[in-house]
N, CA, C and O atoms as a Tinker XYZ file with bonds, in Angstrom:
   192  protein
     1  N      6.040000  -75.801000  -84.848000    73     2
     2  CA     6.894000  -75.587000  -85.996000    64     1     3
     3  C      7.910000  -76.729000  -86.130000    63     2     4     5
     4  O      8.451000  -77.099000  -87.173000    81     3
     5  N      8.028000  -77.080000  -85.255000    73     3     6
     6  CA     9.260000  -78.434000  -85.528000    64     5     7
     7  C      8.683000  -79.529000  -85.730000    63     6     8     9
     8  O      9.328000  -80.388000  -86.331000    81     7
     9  N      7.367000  -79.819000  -85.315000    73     7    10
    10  CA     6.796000  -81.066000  -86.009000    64     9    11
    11  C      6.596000  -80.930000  -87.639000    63    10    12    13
    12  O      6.820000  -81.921000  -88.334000    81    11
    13  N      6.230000  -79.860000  -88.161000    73    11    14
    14  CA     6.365000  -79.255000  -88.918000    64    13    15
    15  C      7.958000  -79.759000  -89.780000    63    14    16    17
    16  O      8.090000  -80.702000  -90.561000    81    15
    17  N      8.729000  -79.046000  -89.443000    73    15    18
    18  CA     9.826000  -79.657000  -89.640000    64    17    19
    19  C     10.141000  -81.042000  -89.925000    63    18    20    21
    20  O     10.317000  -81.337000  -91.107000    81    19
    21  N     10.200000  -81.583000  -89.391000    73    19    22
    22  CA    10.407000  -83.270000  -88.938000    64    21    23
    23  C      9.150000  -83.468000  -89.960000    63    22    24    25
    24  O      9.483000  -82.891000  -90.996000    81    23
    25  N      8.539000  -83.734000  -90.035000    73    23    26
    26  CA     7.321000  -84.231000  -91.257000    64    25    27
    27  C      7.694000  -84.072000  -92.210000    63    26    28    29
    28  O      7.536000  -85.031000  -92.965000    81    27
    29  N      8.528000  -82.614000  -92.911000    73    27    30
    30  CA     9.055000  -82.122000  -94.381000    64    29    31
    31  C     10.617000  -83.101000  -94.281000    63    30    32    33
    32  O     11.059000  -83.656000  -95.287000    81    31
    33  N     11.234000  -83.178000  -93.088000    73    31    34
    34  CA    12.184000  -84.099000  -93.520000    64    33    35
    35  C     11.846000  -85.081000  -93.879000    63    34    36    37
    36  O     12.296000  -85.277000  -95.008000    81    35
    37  N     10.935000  -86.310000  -93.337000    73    35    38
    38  CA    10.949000  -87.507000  -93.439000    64    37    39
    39  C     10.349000  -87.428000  -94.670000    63    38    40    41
    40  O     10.423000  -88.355000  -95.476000    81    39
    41  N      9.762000  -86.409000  -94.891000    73    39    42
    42  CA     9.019000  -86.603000  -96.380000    64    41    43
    43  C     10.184000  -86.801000  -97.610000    63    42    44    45
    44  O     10.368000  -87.611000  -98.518000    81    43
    45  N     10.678000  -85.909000  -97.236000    73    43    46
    46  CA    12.261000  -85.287000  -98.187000    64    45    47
    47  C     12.776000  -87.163000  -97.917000    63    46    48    49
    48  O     12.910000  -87.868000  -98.917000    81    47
    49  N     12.967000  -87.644000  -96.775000    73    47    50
    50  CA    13.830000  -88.520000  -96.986000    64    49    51
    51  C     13.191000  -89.397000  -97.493000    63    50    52    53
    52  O     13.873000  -89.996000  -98.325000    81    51
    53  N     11.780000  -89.928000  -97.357000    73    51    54
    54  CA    11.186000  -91.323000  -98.159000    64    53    55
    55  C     11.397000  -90.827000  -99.506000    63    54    56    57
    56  O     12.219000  -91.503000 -100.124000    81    55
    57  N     10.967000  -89.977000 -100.065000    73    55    58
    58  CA    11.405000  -89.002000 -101.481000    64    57    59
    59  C     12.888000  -89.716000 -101.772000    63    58    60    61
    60  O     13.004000  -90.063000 -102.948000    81    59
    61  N     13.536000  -89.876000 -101.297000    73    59    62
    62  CA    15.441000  -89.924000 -101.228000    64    61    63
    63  C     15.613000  -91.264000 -101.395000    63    62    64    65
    64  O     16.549000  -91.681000 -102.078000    81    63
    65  N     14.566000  -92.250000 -100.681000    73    63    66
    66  CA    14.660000  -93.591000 -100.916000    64    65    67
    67  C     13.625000  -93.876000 -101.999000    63    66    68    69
    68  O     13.730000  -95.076000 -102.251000    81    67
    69  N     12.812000  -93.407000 -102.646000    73    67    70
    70  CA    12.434000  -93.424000 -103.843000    64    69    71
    71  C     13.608000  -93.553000 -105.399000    63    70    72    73
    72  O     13.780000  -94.319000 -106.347000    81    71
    73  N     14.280000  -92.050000 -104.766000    73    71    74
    74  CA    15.110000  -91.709000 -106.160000    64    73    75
    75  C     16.575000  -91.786000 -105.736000    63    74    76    77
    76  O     17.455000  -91.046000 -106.173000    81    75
    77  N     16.798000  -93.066000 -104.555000    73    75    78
    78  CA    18.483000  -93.031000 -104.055000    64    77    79
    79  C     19.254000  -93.295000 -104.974000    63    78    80    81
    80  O     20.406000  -93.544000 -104.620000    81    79
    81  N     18.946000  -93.346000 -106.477000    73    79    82
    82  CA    20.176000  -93.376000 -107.340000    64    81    83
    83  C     20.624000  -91.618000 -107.638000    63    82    84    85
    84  O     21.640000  -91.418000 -108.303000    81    83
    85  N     20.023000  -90.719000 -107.249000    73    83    86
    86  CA    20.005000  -89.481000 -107.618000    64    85    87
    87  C     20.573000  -88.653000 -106.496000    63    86    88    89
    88  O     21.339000  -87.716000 -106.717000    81    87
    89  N     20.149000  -89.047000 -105.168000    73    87    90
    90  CA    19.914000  -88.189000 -104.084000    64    89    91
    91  C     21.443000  -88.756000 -103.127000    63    90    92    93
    92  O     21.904000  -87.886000 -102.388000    81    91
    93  N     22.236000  -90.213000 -103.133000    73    91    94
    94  CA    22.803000  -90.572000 -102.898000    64    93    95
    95  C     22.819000  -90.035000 -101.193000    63    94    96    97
    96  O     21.762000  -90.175000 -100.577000    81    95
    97  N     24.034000  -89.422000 -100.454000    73    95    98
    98  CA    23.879000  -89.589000  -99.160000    64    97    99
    99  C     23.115000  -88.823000  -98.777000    63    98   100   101
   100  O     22.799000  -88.935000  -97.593000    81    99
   101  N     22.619000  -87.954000  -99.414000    73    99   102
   102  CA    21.492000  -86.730000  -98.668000    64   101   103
   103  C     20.509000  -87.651000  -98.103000    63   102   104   105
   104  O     19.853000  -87.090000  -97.225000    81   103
   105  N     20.185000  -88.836000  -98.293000    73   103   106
   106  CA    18.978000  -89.460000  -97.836000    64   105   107
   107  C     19.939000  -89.496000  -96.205000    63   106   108   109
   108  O     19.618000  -88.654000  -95.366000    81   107
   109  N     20.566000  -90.046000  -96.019000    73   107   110
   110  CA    21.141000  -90.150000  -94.552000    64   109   111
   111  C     21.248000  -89.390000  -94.127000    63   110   112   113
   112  O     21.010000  -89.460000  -92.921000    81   111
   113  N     21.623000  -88.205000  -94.595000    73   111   114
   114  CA    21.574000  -86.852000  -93.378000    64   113   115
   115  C     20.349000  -86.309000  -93.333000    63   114   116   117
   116  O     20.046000  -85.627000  -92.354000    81   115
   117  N     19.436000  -86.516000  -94.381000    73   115   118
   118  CA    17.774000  -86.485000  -93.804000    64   117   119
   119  C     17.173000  -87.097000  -92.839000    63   118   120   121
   120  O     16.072000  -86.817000  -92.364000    81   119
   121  N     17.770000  -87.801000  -92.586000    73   119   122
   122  CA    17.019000  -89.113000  -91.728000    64   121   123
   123  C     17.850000  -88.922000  -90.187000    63   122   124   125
   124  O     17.311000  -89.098000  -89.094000    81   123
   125  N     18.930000  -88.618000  -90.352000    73   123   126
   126  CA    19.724000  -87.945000  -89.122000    64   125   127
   127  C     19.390000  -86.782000  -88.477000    63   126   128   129
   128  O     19.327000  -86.794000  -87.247000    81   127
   129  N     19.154000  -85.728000  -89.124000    73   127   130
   130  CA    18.359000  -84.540000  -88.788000    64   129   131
   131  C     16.965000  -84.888000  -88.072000    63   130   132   133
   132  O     16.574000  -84.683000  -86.923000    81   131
   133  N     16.383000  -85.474000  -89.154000    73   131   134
   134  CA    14.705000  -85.864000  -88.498000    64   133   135
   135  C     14.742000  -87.042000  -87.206000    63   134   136   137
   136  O     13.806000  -87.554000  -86.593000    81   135
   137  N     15.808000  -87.178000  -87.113000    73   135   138
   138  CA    15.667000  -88.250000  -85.583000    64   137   139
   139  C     16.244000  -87.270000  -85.059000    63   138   140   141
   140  O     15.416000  -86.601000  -84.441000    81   139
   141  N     17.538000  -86.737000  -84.982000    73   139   142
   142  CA    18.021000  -85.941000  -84.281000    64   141   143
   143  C     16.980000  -84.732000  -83.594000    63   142   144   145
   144  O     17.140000  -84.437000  -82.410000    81   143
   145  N     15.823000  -84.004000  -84.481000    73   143   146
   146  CA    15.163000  -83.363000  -84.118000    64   145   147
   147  C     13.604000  -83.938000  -83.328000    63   146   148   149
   148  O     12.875000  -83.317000  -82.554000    81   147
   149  N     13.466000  -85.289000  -83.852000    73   147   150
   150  CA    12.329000  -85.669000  -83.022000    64   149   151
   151  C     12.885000  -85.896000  -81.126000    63   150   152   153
   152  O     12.127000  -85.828000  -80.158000    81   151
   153  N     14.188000  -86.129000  -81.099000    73   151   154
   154  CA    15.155000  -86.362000  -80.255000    64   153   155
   155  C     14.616000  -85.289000  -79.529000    63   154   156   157
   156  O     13.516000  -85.283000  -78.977000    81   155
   157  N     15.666000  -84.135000  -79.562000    73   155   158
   158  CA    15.157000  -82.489000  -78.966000    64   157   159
   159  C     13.572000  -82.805000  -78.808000    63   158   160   161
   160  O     13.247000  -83.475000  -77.828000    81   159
   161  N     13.013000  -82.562000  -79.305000    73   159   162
   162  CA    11.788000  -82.267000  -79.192000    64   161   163
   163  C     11.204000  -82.929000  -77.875000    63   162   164   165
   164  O     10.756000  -82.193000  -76.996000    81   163
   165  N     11.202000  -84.164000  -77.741000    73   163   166
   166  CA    11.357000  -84.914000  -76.768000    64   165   167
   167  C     11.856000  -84.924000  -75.070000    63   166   168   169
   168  O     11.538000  -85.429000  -73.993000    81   167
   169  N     12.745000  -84.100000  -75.605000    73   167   170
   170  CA    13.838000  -83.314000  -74.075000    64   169   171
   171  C     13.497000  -82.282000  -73.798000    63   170   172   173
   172  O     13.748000  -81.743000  -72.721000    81   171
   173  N     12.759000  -81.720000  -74.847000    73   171   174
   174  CA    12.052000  -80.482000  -74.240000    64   173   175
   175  C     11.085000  -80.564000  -73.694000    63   174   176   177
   176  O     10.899000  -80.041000  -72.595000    81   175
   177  N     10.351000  -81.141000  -74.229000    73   175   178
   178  CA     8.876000  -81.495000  -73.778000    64   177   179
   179  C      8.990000  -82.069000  -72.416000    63   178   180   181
   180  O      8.069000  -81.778000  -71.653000    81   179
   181  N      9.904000  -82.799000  -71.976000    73   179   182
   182  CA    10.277000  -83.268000  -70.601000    64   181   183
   183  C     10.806000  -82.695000  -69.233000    63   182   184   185
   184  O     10.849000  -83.082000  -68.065000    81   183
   185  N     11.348000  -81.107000  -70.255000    73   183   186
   186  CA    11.779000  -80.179000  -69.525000    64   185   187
   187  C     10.623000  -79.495000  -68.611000    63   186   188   189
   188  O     10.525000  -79.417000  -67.386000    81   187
   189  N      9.658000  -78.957000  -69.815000    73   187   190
   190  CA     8.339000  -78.462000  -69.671000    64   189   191
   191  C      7.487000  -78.597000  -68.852000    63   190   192
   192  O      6.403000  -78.030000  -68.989000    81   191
């Protein structure tokens, strides 16, 4: 489910750099989230 996730963000965010006259900073906190969560994902998996 979180790859999941992370895929609909980055999607959302290339989307954001398409229409960044519209979407203005939401593209950056898309792109923060989706690293932030590929991040976790990562630390878990290491936990595991």
């Amino acid at each position: 489910m979180l790859e999941t996730l992370v895929i609909a963000l980055l999607a959302l965010w290339a989307l954001g750099v398409v229409t960044s006259y519209y979407m203005g900073g939401l593209i950056h906190v898309l792109l923060f989230l989706a690293i932030a969560l590929v991040f976790l994902r990562n630390r878990r998996a290491r936990r595991a």
